[in-house]
Coordinates of C-alpha atoms in Angstrom, one line a residue:
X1 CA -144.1 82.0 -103.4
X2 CA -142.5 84.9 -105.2
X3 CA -140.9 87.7 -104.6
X4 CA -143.4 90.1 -105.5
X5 CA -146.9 88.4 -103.8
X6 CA -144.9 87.9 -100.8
X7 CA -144.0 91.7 -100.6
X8 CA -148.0 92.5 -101.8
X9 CA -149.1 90.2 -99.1
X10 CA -146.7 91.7 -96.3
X11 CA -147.5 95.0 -97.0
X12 CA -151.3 94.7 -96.7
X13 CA -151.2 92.5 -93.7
X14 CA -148.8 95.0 -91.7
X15 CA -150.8 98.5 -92.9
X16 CA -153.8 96.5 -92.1
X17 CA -153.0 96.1 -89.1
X18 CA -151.2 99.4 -88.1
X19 CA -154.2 101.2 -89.7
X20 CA -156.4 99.3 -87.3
X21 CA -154.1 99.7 -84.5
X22 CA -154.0 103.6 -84.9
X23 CA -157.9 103.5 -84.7
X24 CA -158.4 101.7 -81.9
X25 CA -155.6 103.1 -79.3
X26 CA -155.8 106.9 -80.2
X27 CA -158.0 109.2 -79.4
X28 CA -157.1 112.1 -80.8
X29 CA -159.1 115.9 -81.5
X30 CA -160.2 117.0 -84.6
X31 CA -159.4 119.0 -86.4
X32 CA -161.2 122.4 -85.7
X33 CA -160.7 121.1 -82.0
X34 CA -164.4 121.1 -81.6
X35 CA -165.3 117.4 -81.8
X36 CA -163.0 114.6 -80.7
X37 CA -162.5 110.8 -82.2
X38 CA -162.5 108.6 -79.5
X39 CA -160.8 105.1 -80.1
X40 CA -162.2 101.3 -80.1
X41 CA -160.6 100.9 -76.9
X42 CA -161.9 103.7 -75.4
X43 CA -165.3 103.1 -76.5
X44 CA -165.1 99.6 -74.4
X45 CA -167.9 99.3 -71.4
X46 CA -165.7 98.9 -68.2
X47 CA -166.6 97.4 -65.3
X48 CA -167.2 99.2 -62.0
X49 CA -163.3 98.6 -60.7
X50 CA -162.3 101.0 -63.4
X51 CA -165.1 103.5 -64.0
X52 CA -166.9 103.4 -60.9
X53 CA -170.5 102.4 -59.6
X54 CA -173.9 104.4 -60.2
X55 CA -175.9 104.3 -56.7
X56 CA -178.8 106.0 -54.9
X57 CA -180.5 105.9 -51.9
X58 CA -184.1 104.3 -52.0
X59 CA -186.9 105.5 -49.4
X60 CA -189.8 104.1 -48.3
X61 CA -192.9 105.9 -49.1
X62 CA -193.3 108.4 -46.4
X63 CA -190.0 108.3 -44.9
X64 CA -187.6 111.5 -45.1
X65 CA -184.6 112.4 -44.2
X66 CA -183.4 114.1 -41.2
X67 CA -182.2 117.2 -43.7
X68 CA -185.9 117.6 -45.1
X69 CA -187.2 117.7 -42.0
X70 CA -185.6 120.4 -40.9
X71 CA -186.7 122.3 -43.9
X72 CA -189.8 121.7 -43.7
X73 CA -190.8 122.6 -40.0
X74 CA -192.4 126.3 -39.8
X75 CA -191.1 129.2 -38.2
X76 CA -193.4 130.1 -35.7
X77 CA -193.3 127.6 -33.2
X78 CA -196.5 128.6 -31.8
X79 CA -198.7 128.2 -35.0
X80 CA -201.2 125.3 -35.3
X81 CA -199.1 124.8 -38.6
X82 CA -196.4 124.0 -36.3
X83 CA -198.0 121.5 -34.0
X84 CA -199.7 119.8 -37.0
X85 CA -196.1 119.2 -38.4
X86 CA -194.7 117.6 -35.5
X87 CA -197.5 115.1 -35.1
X88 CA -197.2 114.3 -38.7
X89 CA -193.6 113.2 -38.4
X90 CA -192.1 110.2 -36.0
X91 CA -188.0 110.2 -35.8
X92 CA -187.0 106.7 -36.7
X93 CA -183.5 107.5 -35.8
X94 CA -181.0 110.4 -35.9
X95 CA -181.0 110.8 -39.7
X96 CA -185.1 109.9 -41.1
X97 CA -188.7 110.6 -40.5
X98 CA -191.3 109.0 -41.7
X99 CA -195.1 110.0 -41.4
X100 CA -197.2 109.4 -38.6
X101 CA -199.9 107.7 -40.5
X102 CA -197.7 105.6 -42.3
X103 CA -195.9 103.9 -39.5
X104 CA -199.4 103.4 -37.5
X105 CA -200.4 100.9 -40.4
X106 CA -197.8 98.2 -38.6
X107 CA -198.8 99.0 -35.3
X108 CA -200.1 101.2 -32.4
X109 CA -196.5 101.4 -30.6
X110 CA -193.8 103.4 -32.6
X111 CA -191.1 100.7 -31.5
X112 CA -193.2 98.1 -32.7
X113 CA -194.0 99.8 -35.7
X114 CA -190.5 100.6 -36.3
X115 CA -189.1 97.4 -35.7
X116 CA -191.7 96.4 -38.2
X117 CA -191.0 98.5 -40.9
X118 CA -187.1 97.8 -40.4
X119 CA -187.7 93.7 -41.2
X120 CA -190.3 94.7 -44.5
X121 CA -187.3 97.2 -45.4
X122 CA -184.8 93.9 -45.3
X123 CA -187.2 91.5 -46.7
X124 CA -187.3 94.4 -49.6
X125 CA -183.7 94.7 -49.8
X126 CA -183.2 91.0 -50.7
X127 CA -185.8 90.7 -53.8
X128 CA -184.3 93.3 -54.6
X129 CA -180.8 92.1 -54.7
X130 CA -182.6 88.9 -56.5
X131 CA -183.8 91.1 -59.1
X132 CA -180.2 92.4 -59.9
X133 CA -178.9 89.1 -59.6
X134 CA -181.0 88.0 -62.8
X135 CA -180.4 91.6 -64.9
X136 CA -176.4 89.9 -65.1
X137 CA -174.6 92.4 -63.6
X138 CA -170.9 92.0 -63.4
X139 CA -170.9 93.3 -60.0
X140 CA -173.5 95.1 -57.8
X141 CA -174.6 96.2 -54.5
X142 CA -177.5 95.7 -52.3
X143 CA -178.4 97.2 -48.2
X144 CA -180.5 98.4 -46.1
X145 CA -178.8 101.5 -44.5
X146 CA -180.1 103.5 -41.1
X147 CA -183.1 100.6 -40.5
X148 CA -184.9 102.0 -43.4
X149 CA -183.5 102.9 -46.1
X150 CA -181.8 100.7 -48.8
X151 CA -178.8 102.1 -50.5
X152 CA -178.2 100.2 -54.6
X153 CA -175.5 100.2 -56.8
X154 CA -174.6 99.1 -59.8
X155 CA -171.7 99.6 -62.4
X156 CA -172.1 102.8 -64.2
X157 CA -171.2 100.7 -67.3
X158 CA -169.2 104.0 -68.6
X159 CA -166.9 103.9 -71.4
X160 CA -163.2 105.4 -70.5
X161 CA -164.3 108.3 -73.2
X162 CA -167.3 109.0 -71.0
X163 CA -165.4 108.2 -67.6
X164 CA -163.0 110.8 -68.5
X165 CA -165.1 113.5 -69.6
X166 CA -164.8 113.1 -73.5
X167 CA -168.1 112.0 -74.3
X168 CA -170.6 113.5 -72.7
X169 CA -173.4 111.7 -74.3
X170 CA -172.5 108.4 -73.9
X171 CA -171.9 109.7 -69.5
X172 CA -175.5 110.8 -69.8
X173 CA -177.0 107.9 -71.3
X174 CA -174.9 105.4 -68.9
X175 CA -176.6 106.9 -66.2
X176 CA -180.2 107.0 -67.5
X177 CA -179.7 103.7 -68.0
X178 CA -178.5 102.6 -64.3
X179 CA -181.0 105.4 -63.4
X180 CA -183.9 103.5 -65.4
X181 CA -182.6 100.2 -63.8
X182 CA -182.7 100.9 -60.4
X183 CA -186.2 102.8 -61.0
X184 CA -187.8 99.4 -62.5
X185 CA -186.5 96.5 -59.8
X186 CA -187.2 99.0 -57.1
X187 CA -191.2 98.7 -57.6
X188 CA -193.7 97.5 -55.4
X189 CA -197.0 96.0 -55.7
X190 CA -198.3 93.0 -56.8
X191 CA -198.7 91.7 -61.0
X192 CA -201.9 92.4 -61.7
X193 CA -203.4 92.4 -65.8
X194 CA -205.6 95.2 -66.9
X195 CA -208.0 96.7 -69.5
X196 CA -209.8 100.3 -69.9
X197 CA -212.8 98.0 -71.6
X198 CA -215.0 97.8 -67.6
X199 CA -217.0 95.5 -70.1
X200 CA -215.0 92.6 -69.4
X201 CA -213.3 93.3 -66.1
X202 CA -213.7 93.6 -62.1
X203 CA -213.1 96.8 -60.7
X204 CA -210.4 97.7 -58.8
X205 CA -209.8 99.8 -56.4
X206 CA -210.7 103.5 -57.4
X207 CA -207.0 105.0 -57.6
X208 CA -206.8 102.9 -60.4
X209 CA -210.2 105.1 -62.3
X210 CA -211.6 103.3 -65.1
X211 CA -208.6 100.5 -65.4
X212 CA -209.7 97.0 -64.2
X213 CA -208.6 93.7 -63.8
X214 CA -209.0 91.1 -66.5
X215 CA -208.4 88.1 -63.6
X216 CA -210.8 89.7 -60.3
X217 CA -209.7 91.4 -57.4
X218 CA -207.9 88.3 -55.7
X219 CA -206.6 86.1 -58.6
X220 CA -203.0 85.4 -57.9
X221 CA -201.3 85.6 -61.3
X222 CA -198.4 83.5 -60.4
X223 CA -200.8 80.7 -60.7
X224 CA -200.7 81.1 -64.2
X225 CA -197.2 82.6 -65.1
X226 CA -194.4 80.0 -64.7
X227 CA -191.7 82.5 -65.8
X228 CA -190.4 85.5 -67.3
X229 CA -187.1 85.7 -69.4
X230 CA -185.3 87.7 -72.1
X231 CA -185.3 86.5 -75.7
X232 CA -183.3 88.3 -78.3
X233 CA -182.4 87.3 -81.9
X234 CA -180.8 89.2 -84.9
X235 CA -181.4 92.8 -83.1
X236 CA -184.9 91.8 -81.9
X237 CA -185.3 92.3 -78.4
X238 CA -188.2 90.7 -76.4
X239 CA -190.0 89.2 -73.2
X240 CA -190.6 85.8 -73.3
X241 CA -193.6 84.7 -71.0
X242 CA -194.2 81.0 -70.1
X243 CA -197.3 79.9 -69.0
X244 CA -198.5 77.4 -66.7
X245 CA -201.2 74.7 -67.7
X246 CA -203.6 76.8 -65.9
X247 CA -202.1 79.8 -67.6
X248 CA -202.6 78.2 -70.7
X249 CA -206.5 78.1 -70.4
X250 CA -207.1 81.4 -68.7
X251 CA -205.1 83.1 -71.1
X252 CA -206.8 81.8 -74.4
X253 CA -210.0 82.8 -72.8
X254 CA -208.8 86.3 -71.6
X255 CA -207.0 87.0 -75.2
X256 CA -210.4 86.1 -77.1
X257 CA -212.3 88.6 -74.9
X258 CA -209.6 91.3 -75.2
X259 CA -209.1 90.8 -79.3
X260 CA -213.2 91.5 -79.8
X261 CA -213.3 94.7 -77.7
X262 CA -212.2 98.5 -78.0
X263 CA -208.9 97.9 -76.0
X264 CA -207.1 95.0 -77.4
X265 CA -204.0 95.2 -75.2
X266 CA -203.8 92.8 -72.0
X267 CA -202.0 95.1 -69.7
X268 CA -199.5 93.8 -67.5
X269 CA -199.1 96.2 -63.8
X270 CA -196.7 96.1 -61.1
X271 CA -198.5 98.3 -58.3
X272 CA -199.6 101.0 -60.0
X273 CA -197.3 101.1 -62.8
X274 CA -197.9 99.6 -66.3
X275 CA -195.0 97.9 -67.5
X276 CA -195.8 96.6 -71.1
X277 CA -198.8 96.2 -72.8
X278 CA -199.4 92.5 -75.2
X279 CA -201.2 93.7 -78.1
X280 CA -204.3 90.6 -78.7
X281 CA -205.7 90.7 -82.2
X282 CA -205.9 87.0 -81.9
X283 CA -206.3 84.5 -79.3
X284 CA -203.2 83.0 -77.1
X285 CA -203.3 79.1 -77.1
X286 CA -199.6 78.1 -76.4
X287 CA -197.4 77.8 -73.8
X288 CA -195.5 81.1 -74.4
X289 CA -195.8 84.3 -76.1
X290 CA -193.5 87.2 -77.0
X291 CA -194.0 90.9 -75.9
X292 CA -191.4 93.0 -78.4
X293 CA -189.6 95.9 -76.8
X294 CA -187.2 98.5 -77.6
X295 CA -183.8 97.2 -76.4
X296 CA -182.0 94.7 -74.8
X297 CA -181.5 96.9 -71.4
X298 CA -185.6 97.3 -71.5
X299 CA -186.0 93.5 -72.2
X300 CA -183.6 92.8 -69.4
X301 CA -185.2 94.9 -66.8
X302 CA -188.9 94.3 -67.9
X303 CA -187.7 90.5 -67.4
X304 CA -186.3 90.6 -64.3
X305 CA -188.8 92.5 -62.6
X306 CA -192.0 90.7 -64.2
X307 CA -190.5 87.1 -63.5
X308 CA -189.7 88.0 -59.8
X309 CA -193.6 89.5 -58.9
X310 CA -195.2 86.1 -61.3
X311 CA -193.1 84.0 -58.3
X312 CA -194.3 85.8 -55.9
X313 CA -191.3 88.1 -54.3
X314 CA -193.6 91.6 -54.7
X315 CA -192.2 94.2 -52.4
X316 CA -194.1 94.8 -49.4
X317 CA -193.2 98.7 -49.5
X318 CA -193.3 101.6 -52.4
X319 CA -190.3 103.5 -52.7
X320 CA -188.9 106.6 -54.1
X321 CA -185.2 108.2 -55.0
X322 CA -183.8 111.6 -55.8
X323 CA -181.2 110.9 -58.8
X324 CA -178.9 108.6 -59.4
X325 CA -174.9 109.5 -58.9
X326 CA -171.9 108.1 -60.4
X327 CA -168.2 107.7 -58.0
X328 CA -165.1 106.7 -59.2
X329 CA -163.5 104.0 -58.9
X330 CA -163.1 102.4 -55.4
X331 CA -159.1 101.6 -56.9
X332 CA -158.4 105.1 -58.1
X333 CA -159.2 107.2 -60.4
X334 CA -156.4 106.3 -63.2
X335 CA -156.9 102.4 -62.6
X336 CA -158.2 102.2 -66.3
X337 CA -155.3 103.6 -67.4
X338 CA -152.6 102.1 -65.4
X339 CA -154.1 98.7 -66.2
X340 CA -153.6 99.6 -69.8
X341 CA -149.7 99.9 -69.4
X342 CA -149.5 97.3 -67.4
X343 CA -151.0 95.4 -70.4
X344 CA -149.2 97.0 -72.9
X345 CA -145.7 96.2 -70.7
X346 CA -146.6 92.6 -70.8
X347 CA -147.2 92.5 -74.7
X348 CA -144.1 94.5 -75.4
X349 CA -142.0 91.8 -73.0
X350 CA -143.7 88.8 -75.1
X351 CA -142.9 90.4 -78.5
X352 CA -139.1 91.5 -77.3
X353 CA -138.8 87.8 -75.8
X354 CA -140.3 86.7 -79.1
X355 CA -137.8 88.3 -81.8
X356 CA -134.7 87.7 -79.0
X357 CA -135.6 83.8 -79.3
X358 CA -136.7 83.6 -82.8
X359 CA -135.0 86.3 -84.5
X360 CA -136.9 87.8 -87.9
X361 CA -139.7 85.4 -87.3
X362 CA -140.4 86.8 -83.7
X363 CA -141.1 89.9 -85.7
X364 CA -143.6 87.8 -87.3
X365 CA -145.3 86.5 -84.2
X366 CA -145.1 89.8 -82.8
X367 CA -147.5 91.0 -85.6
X368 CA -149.6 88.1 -84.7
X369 CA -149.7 89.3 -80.9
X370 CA -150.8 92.6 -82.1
X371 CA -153.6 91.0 -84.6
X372 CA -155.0 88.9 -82.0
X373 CA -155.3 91.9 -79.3
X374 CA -156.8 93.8 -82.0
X375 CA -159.3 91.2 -82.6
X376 CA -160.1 91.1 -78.9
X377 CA -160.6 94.6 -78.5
X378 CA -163.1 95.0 -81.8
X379 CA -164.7 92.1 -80.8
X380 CA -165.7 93.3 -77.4
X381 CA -166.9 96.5 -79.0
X382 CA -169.4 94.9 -81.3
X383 CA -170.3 92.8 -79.3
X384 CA -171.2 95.8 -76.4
X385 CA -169.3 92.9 -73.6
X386 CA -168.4 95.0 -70.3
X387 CA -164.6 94.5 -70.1
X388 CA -164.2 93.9 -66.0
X389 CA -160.1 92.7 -64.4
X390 CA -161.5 89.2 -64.5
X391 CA -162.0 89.8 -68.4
X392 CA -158.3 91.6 -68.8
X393 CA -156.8 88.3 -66.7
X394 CA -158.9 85.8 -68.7
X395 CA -157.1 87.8 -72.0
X396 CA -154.1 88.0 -70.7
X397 CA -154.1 84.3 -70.1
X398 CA -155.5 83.8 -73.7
X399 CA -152.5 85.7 -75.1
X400 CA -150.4 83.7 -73.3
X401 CA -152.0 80.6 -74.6
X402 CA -151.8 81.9 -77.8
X403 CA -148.2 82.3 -77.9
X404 CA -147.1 79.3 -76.2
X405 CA -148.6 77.1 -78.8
X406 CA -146.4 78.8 -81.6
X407 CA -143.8 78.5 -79.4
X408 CA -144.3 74.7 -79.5
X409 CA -144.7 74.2 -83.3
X410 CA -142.1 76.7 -84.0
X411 CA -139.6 74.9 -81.4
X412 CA -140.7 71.6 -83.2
X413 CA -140.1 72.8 -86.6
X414 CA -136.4 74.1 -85.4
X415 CA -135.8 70.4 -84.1
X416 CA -136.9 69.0 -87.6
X417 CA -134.3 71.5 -89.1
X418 CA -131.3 70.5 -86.4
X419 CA -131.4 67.0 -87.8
X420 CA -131.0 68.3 -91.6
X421 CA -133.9 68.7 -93.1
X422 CA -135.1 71.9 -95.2
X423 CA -136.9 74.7 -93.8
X424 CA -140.4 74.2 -95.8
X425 CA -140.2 70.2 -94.8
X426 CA -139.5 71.1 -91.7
X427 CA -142.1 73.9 -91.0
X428 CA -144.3 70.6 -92.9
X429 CA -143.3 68.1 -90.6
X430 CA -143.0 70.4 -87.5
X431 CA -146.7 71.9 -87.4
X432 CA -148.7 68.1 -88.1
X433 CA -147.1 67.3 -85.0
X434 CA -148.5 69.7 -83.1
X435 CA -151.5 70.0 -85.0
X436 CA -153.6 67.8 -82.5
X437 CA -152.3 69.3 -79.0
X438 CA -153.3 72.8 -80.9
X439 CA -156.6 71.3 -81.6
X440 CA -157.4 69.7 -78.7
X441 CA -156.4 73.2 -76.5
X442 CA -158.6 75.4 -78.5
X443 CA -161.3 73.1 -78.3
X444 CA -161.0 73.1 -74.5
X445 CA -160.8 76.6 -74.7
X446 CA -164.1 77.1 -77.1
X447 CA -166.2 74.8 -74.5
X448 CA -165.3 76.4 -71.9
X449 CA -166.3 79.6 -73.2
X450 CA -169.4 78.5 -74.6
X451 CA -170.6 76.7 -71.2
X452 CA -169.6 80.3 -69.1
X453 CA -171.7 82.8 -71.3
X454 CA -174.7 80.4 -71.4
X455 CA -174.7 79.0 -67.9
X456 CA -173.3 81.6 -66.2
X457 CA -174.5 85.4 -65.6
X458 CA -172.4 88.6 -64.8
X459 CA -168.8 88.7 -65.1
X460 CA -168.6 85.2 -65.3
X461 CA -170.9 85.1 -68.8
X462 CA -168.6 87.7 -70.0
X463 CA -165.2 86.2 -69.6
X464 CA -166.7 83.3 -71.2
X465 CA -167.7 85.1 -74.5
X466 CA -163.8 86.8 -74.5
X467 CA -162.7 82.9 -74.0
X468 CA -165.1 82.0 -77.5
X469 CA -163.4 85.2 -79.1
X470 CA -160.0 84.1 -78.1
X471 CA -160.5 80.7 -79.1
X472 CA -161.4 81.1 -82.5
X473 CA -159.0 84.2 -82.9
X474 CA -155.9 82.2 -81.6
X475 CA -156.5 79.3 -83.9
X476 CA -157.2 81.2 -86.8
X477 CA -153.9 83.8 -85.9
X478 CA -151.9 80.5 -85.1
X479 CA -152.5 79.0 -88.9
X480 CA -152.6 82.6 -90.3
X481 CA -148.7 82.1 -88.8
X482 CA -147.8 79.4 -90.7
X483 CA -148.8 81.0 -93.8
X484 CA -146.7 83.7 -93.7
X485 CA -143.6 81.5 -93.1
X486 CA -144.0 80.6 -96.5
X487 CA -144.8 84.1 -97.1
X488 CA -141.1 85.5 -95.2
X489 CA -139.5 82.8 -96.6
X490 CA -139.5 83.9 -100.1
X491 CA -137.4 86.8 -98.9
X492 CA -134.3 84.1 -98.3
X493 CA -132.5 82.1 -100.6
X494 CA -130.4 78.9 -99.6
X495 CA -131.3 77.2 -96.8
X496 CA -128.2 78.4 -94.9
X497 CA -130.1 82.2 -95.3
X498 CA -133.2 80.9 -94.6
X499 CA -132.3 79.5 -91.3
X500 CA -130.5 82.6 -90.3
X501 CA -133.8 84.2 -91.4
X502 CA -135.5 81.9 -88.6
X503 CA -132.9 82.2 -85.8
X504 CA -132.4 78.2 -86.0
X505 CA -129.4 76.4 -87.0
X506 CA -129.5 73.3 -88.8
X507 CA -126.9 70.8 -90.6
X508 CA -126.3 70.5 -94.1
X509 CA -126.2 67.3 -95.7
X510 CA -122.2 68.0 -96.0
X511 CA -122.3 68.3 -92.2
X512 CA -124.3 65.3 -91.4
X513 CA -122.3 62.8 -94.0
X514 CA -118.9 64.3 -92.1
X515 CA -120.5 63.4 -88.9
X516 CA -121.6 60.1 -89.6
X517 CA -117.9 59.5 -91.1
X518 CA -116.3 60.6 -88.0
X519 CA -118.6 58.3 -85.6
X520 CA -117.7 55.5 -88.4
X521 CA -114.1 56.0 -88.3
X522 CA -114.0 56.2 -84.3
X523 CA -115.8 53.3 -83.9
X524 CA -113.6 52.0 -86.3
X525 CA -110.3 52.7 -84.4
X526 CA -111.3 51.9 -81.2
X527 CA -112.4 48.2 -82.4
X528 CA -108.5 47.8 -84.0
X529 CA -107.2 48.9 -81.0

């Protein structure tokens, strides 16, 4: 290759990537200092060890706490007001209330009906901790706090721009979204489907006005729904309901009622609360249908909550929270950031190590190291992954991957060189016989990933879809690497500069024909003597 396409080629490849560098590391102000550019990097989703949790306390209906109470009871102790409040109220313990009439529904005895309320508070707890379990998070938290309250929380999902104070959108919209989580798997009540038309269904009870149900009273819907998932393809986000074979045949009948009157939506409830609506303008007669939403989160949670009432895991117990708060992290507040420099330490030590044992082409792997972090880090922020430590290890460990197979083909191209061949047969020679063990560990590598992000939930899903990204980046970056051997090696002439280009040292033909006279000649002498 020439000269002048190898210095075009170099050029674009290294602005390339220091433009794209620039713009995903720094954040920076603006100019005008009243808007800032955040970076790629600081744009990333972090998992709860480096931003922090979102959490809130969840109260039964009718409890209170001990705080509320307080404000609540009248001045004048010796007002009928007053007396009525105390008999409203029974202390459950030092910190909640709950209301009189409420805890009589379990039993006569307030320790009874205590004790009561304390088991259908833990029974609650753990759907709900099933719930979360199916929503993917990377990490959450789940129990039942003071007998009767049950305390959840789940990664805030900030960015470090948000963590940190510098965008104060994507902070509010983080929370609204935990917020809106938390809100949905906390529901009670059983699945019931509705319609305003009282033309084709039973009344309910009258809370519910003129909203009925399109099954009866005391149909039990998870006779009909097998199960609930999430379905989303090319930015269409959806719930996917399976039916049973009885679901089947009461659904085709309910859907040609619904399409032929004045309310054509089959409403789906949880308790009280109408979750989506499934617009019928023709009748149902397979085994699944789709209800579009607006986003993945709303698919998620709609999912999640709607496949664990249809098995039959309804909370026993309404409940109710304040707001929804955001700590920091539980490793300190600057873990984000120190974990940064302690990755950037360990890429700066691979690319030193890299040039000290390959000299000029380190600098060229080096570039590589820098491409295939870059990749990572876009990747992740198109792909809206939460980056957790398990993700930064599982990187980490593809980086190191990554360089220790051009370590091996550029060690086996230095040992095709040390017995006299030329560099470009040698870089030939040297990369087909690694070509198969590079093969074989990116394959490894791609199935792995592949099997973790569809079998797995959570952090586990996630490190597998940074093992797919590495994977394909690696072998791409690793090939990419050979080309611009050719590409550097336009910049030496002889093969005595090119292999002080390379850091290798190899013999001549000169130097091998001396040699072979030398052994000759000894062999020689020592048979006359």
């Amino acid at each position: 290759m020439g000269k002048v396409k190898s210095t075009i080629i170099t050029v674009i490849t290294t602005l390339a990537i220091v433009a794209l560098l620039l713009f995903s590391v720094i954040s920076c102000n603006l100019p005008g200092g009243v808007e800032r550019y955040n970076s790629i990097l600081s744009c990333l989703h972090y998992g709860s060890e480096f931003t922090g949790d979102a959490y809130t306390t969840v109260l039964p209906d009718g409890v209170i706490s001990s705080e509320q109470y307080n404000y609540g009871i009248p001045e004048d102790t010796s007002s009928e007001e007053y007396q009525d409040y105390l008999e409203k109220y029974t202390k459950v313990n030092d910190n909640y209330y709950i209301e009189t009439e409420v805890l009589e529904e379990y039993s006569d005895d307030a320790d009874t009906a205590i004790s009561m309320l304390e088991d259908a508070v833990q029974a609650d707890a753990e759907i709900i901790s099933k719930r979360l379990d199916t929503v993917g998070y990377a990490s959450y938290s789940v129990y039942v706090a003071d007998g009767v309250t049950i305390k959840v929380s789940v990664p805030s999902n900030f960015t470090y721009a948000s963590y940190r104070g510098n965008d104060n959108d994507s902070y509010t919209t983080a929370l609204t979204v935990a917020s809106t989580t938390i809100s949905y798997l906390t529901l009670g009540g059983e699945l019931t489907l509705r319609n305003t038309d009282s033309t084709i269904t039973s009344r309910l009870d009258e809370d519910y006005g003129s909203t009925g149900s399109l099954l009866g009273v005391r149909a039990d819907v998870s006779d009909y729904i097998k199960s609930v998932s999430t379905y989303s393809s090319g930015g269409v986000y959806a719930v996917k309901v399976k039916l049973t074979s009885d679901g089947e045949d009461i659904f085709y009948k309910i859907s040609q009622k619904v399409a032929n009157c004045d309310d054509t939506y089959i409403r789906f409830y949880v308790g009280t609360t109408n979750i989506i609506n499934l617009t019928c303008e023709e009748t149902i007669d397979s085994s699944s249908f789709y209800v579009q939403v607006d986003d993945y989160e709303t698919a998620v949670n709609y999912a999640s909550l709607l496949d664990s009432v249809a098995s039959g895991d309804s909370l026993s117990l309404e409940y109710e929270y304040s707001e929804v708060k955001a700590s920091t992290s539980a490793y300190g507040e600057y873990t984000a950031l120190l974990t940064a420099i302690a990755v950037l330490v360990v890429l700066v030590g691979v690319m030193a190590y890299s040039v000290y044992r390959y000299k000029k082409l380190g600098l060229v792997l080096s570039l590589m190291i820098v491409a295939f972090a870059l990749v990572l880090i876009v990747s992740l922020f198109f792909l809206e992954t939460q980056l957790t430590a398990a993700g930064v290890l599982t990187s980490l460990v593809c980086l190191m991957l990554f360089v220790g197979s051009n370590y091996w083909s550029y060690d086996s191209v230095k040992k095709e060189i040390s017995v006299g061949r030329t560099v470009q047969n040698a870089v030939k020679t040297g990369y087909k016989k690694t070509v198969a063990g590079i093969l074989d560990l990116h394959l490894v590598m791609l199935v792995a990933g592949i099997l973790l992000s569809a079998v797995a939930v959570g952090e586990a899903a996630a490190c597998g879809i940074i093992l797919i990204i590495c994977s394909i980046a690696s072998y791409c970056l690793h090939w990419y690497g050979r080309f611009m051997w050719y590409v550097t090696m336009s910049y030496a002439r002889g093969e005595s500069e090119k292999r002080k280009f390379f850091g290798v040292k190899g013999k001549t033909f000169e130097e091998l024909e001396e040699e072979l006279d030398s052994q000759s000649n000894g062999k020689k002498a020592y048979g006359e003597v």
